[in-house]
CSV table of C-alpha atoms in Angstrom, one decimal:
chain,number,residue,atom,x,y,z
A,1,ALA,CA,0.0,0.0,0.0
A,2,GLN,CA,1.1,3.5,-0.7
A,3,SER,CA,1.7,6.1,2.0
A,4,VAL,CA,3.3,9.5,2.4
A,5,THR,CA,4.9,11.0,5.5
A,6,GLN,CA,5.6,14.7,5.7
A,7,LEU,CA,8.2,15.5,8.4
A,8,GLY,CA,7.1,18.5,10.4
A,9,SER,CA,3.6,19.9,10.5
A,10,HIS,CA,5.1,23.4,10.7
A,11,VAL,CA,8.3,24.9,9.3
A,12,SER,CA,9.4,28.5,9.9
A,13,VAL,CA,12.1,30.2,7.8
A,14,SER,CA,13.3,33.8,7.4
A,15,GLU,CA,12.8,35.6,4.2
A,16,GLY,CA,15.7,34.9,1.9
A,17,ALA,CA,16.6,31.6,3.6
A,18,LEU,CA,16.5,28.1,2.1
A,19,VAL,CA,13.2,26.3,2.2
A,20,LEU,CA,13.3,22.6,2.8
A,21,LEU,CA,10.1,20.6,3.2
A,22,ARG,CA,10.5,16.9,3.8
A,23,CYS,CA,8.5,14.0,2.3
A,24,ASN,CA,9.1,10.3,2.5
A,25,TYR,CA,6.9,7.8,0.6
A,26,SER,CA,6.1,4.1,0.5
A,27,SER,CA,5.1,2.4,-2.7
A,28,SER,CA,5.2,-1.2,-3.9
A,29,VAL,CA,5.6,0.0,-7.5
A,30,PRO,CA,7.6,2.9,-9.1
A,31,PRO,CA,5.7,5.9,-7.8
A,32,TYR,CA,4.5,9.1,-9.3
A,33,LEU,CA,5.1,11.9,-6.8
A,34,PHE,CA,3.7,15.3,-6.5
A,35,TRP,CA,3.8,18.5,-4.4
A,36,TYR,CA,0.8,20.8,-4.1
A,37,VAL,CA,0.5,24.2,-2.4
A,38,GLN,CA,-2.6,25.5,-0.7
A,39,TYR,CA,-3.0,29.2,0.0
A,40,PRO,CA,-5.6,30.4,2.6
A,41,ASN,CA,-9.2,29.9,1.4
A,42,GLN,CA,-8.1,28.3,-1.8
A,43,GLY,CA,-7.9,24.9,-3.3
A,44,LEU,CA,-4.7,23.0,-4.0
A,45,GLN,CA,-2.4,23.9,-6.9
A,46,LEU,CA,0.0,21.5,-8.4
A,47,LEU,CA,3.6,22.7,-7.9
A,48,LEU,CA,5.5,19.9,-9.6
A,49,LYS,CA,5.4,16.2,-10.4
A,50,TYR,CA,7.8,13.3,-10.8
A,51,THR,CA,6.8,10.6,-13.3
A,52,SER,CA,10.0,8.6,-13.7
A,53,ALA,CA,11.9,10.9,-16.0
A,54,ALA,CA,14.5,13.2,-14.6
A,55,THR,CA,15.0,12.8,-10.8
A,56,LEU,CA,15.3,16.6,-10.2
A,57,VAL,CA,12.0,18.2,-11.0
A,58,LYS,CA,11.5,21.9,-11.4
A,59,GLY,CA,8.2,23.4,-10.6
A,60,ILE,CA,6.5,26.8,-10.5
A,61,ASN,CA,7.5,29.7,-8.3
A,62,GLY,CA,11.2,28.6,-8.1
A,63,PHE,CA,10.5,25.3,-6.3
A,64,GLU,CA,12.2,22.0,-7.1
A,65,ALA,CA,12.2,18.5,-5.7
A,66,GLU,CA,14.6,15.6,-6.0
A,67,PHE,CA,13.5,12.0,-6.2
A,68,LYS,CA,15.8,9.7,-4.2
A,69,LYS,CA,14.8,6.1,-4.6
A,70,SER,CA,17.4,4.8,-2.1
A,71,GLU,CA,16.0,7.2,0.6
A,72,THR,CA,12.4,6.9,-0.6
A,73,SER,CA,12.3,10.7,-0.4
A,74,PHE,CA,10.9,13.5,-2.4
A,75,HIS,CA,11.9,16.7,-0.6
A,76,LEU,CA,10.8,20.1,-1.8
A,77,THR,CA,13.3,23.0,-1.8
A,78,LYS,CA,13.6,26.6,-2.8
A,79,PRO,CA,16.8,28.5,-2.5
A,80,SER,CA,15.4,31.8,-1.2
A,81,ALA,CA,12.0,32.1,0.6
A,82,HIS,CA,9.6,34.9,-0.2
A,83,MET,CA,6.8,36.1,2.0
A,84,SER,CA,4.4,35.0,-0.7
A,85,ASP,CA,5.6,31.4,-0.2
A,86,ALA,CA,3.7,31.2,3.2
A,87,ALA,CA,1.2,28.5,2.6
A,88,GLU,CA,0.5,24.8,3.3
A,89,TYR,CA,2.3,22.3,1.2
A,90,PHE,CA,1.2,18.7,0.5
A,91,CYS,CA,3.2,15.8,-0.8
A,92,ALA,CA,1.3,13.1,-2.6
A,93,VAL,CA,2.0,9.7,-4.3
A,94,SER,CA,0.2,7.6,-6.8
A,95,GLU,CA,0.9,4.3,-8.6
A,96,GLY,CA,1.7,5.0,-12.2
A,97,GLY,CA,-0.4,8.0,-12.6
A,98,GLY,CA,-3.5,6.1,-11.6
A,99,PHE,CA,-6.7,7.4,-10.1
A,100,LYS,CA,-5.8,7.0,-6.5
A,101,THR,CA,-3.5,9.7,-5.2
A,102,ILE,CA,-2.6,9.5,-1.5
A,103,PHE,CA,-1.9,12.8,0.2
A,104,GLY,CA,0.4,13.6,3.2
A,105,ALA,CA,-0.9,15.5,6.2
A,106,GLY,CA,0.6,18.7,5.0
A,107,THR,CA,3.4,21.1,6.2
A,108,ARG,CA,2.5,24.7,6.9
A,109,LEU,CA,5.3,27.1,5.9
A,110,PHE,CA,5.8,30.3,7.8
A,111,VAL,CA,8.1,33.0,6.4
A,112,LYS,CA,9.4,35.6,8.8
A,113,ALA,CA,10.4,39.1,7.6
B,1,ASP,CA,-14.3,32.9,-14.0
B,2,ALA,CA,-12.8,30.0,-12.0
B,3,ASP,CA,-12.1,26.8,-13.9
B,4,VAL,CA,-13.6,24.7,-11.0
B,5,THR,CA,-16.5,26.3,-9.1
B,6,GLN,CA,-18.0,24.9,-5.9
B,7,THR,CA,-21.2,26.0,-4.4
B,8,PRO,CA,-21.9,26.9,-1.6
B,9,ARG,CA,-18.6,28.1,-0.2
B,10,ASN,CA,-19.9,27.8,3.3
B,11,ARG,CA,-22.7,25.9,4.9
B,12,ILE,CA,-23.9,25.4,8.4
B,13,THR,CA,-26.6,22.8,9.0
B,14,LYS,CA,-28.1,20.5,11.6
B,15,THR,CA,-27.6,16.8,12.2
B,16,GLY,CA,-29.9,14.6,10.1
B,17,LYS,CA,-30.3,17.1,7.3
B,18,ARG,CA,-29.7,16.2,3.6
B,19,ILE,CA,-27.1,18.4,2.0
B,20,MET,CA,-25.9,18.7,-1.6
B,21,LEU,CA,-22.6,20.3,-2.6
B,22,GLU,CA,-22.2,21.2,-6.2
B,23,CYS,CA,-19.2,21.3,-8.5
B,24,SER,CA,-19.0,22.6,-12.1
B,25,GLN,CA,-15.9,22.8,-14.3
B,26,THR,CA,-15.0,24.6,-17.5
B,27,LYS,CA,-11.8,22.6,-18.1
B,28,GLY,CA,-13.4,20.0,-20.3
B,29,HIS,CA,-11.8,17.3,-18.1
B,30,ASP,CA,-13.3,13.8,-18.0
B,31,ARG,CA,-12.1,12.9,-14.4
B,32,MET,CA,-13.7,14.6,-11.4
B,33,TYR,CA,-13.1,14.0,-7.7
B,34,TRP,CA,-14.5,14.8,-4.3
B,35,TYR,CA,-12.1,15.1,-1.4
B,36,ARG,CA,-12.5,15.8,2.2
B,37,GLN,CA,-9.8,17.8,4.1
B,38,ASP,CA,-9.5,17.6,7.9
B,39,PRO,CA,-6.8,19.4,9.9
B,40,GLY,CA,-3.7,17.3,10.2
B,41,LEU,CA,-5.0,14.5,7.9
B,42,GLY,CA,-4.4,15.8,4.4
B,43,LEU,CA,-7.0,15.0,1.8
B,44,GLN,CA,-9.0,11.9,1.6
B,45,LEU,CA,-10.8,10.7,-1.5
B,46,ILE,CA,-14.6,10.3,-1.2
B,47,TYR,CA,-15.7,9.5,-4.8
B,48,TYR,CA,-14.2,9.9,-8.2
B,49,SER,CA,-15.7,9.7,-11.7
B,50,PHE,CA,-13.9,8.9,-15.0
B,51,ASP,CA,-16.9,10.0,-17.1
B,52,VAL,CA,-20.6,10.5,-16.8
B,53,LYS,CA,-21.3,6.7,-16.7
B,54,ASP,CA,-18.3,5.7,-14.5
B,55,ILE,CA,-18.5,6.5,-10.8
B,56,ASN,CA,-16.3,4.9,-8.1
B,57,LYS,CA,-16.0,4.9,-4.4
B,58,GLY,CA,-12.9,6.3,-2.8
B,59,GLU,CA,-11.4,5.7,0.7
B,60,ILE,CA,-14.2,7.2,2.7
B,61,SER,CA,-17.4,6.9,0.8
B,62,ASP,CA,-19.7,5.8,3.7
B,63,GLY,CA,-22.4,8.4,4.4
B,64,TYR,CA,-21.9,10.1,1.0
B,65,SER,CA,-23.3,9.7,-2.5
B,66,VAL,CA,-22.6,11.4,-5.8
B,67,SER,CA,-24.2,12.3,-9.1
B,68,ARG,CA,-22.4,13.1,-12.4
B,69,GLN,CA,-25.1,15.0,-14.2
B,70,ALA,CA,-22.9,16.0,-17.1
B,71,GLN,CA,-19.2,16.0,-18.0
B,72,ALA,CA,-19.0,19.4,-16.3
B,73,LYS,CA,-21.0,18.7,-13.2
B,74,PHE,CA,-20.4,16.5,-10.2
B,75,SER,CA,-22.4,16.7,-7.0
B,76,LEU,CA,-21.8,15.3,-3.6
B,77,SER,CA,-24.6,14.5,-1.2
B,78,LEU,CA,-24.8,13.8,2.5
B,79,GLU,CA,-28.0,11.9,2.9
B,80,SER,CA,-28.3,12.4,6.7
B,81,ALA,CA,-25.5,14.7,8.0
B,82,ILE,CA,-23.7,13.9,11.2
B,83,PRO,CA,-21.3,16.1,13.1
B,84,ASN,CA,-18.1,14.2,12.2
B,85,GLN,CA,-18.7,15.1,8.6
B,86,THR,CA,-17.8,18.6,9.5
B,87,ALA,CA,-14.9,19.4,7.2
B,88,LEU,CA,-13.6,21.2,4.2
B,89,TYR,CA,-14.7,19.6,0.9
B,90,PHE,CA,-12.9,20.0,-2.4
B,91,CYS,CA,-13.8,19.1,-5.9
B,92,ALA,CA,-11.0,18.5,-8.4
B,93,THR,CA,-10.6,17.6,-12.1
B,94,SER,CA,-8.0,16.0,-14.3
B,95,VAL,CA,-7.5,14.7,-17.8
B,96,ASN,CA,-7.3,11.0,-18.2
B,97,ARG,CA,-3.7,10.6,-19.2
B,98,ASP,CA,-2.4,12.3,-16.0
B,99,GLY,CA,-4.6,10.8,-13.4
B,100,GLN,CA,-3.7,12.8,-10.4
B,101,PRO,CA,-6.1,15.7,-9.5
B,102,GLN,CA,-4.9,18.8,-11.4
B,103,HIS,CA,-7.4,21.6,-10.8
B,104,PHE,CA,-9.2,22.2,-7.5
B,105,GLY,CA,-12.1,24.3,-6.6
B,106,ASP,CA,-11.8,26.7,-3.7
B,107,GLY,CA,-13.6,24.4,-1.3
B,108,THR,CA,-16.9,24.2,0.6
B,109,ARG,CA,-16.6,24.6,4.4
B,110,LEU,CA,-19.3,22.5,5.9
B,111,SER,CA,-20.3,22.6,9.6
B,112,ILE,CA,-22.8,20.2,11.0
B,113,LEU,CA,-24.2,21.0,14.4
């Protein structure tokens, strides 16, 4: 069975600092992996996705994530945080792009001025 | 206009009432989904539909039903609402080849007293 664990329900960084949001997955088949962002009072937006091509995936708003099979990880990073990055971020996994996408519990990112 | 529109945005009702949440989309996508979001639990899939004639149960379908009236419309019903169905509900769409939910509505916040 698939599962996703996001380490840290809350992460706080200073503006301009590195953003690192951690995600570990479990899957019995090669996974498809995703990161979504949710701003207050809005639905989720797809930030980026990994579908077995390049292991370093670039997304919108300067975010990127690296698929590491040996560590079963798909951590999200951004070199320099902006105030506008404050939101909740969800990691998700699915089996081969199928209908069932499993979401992690989310990590809320706070950005301090 | 939003690509995925949910109505109502907020609803407060009483235990035992029947409630319908509506979703319409202008993306032209075949797949539509209903998710429930609870704090600290991420998103859980209630029902999904591949097309008008294909509706499937998700992880937590008990107590819910759906209707796919047209490619663009997908409604979620709570036949007899109970307090533990208080949550934030999201509708989402995707094209068949990708599978994972791509476009989300802004959500319906439902409170059952």
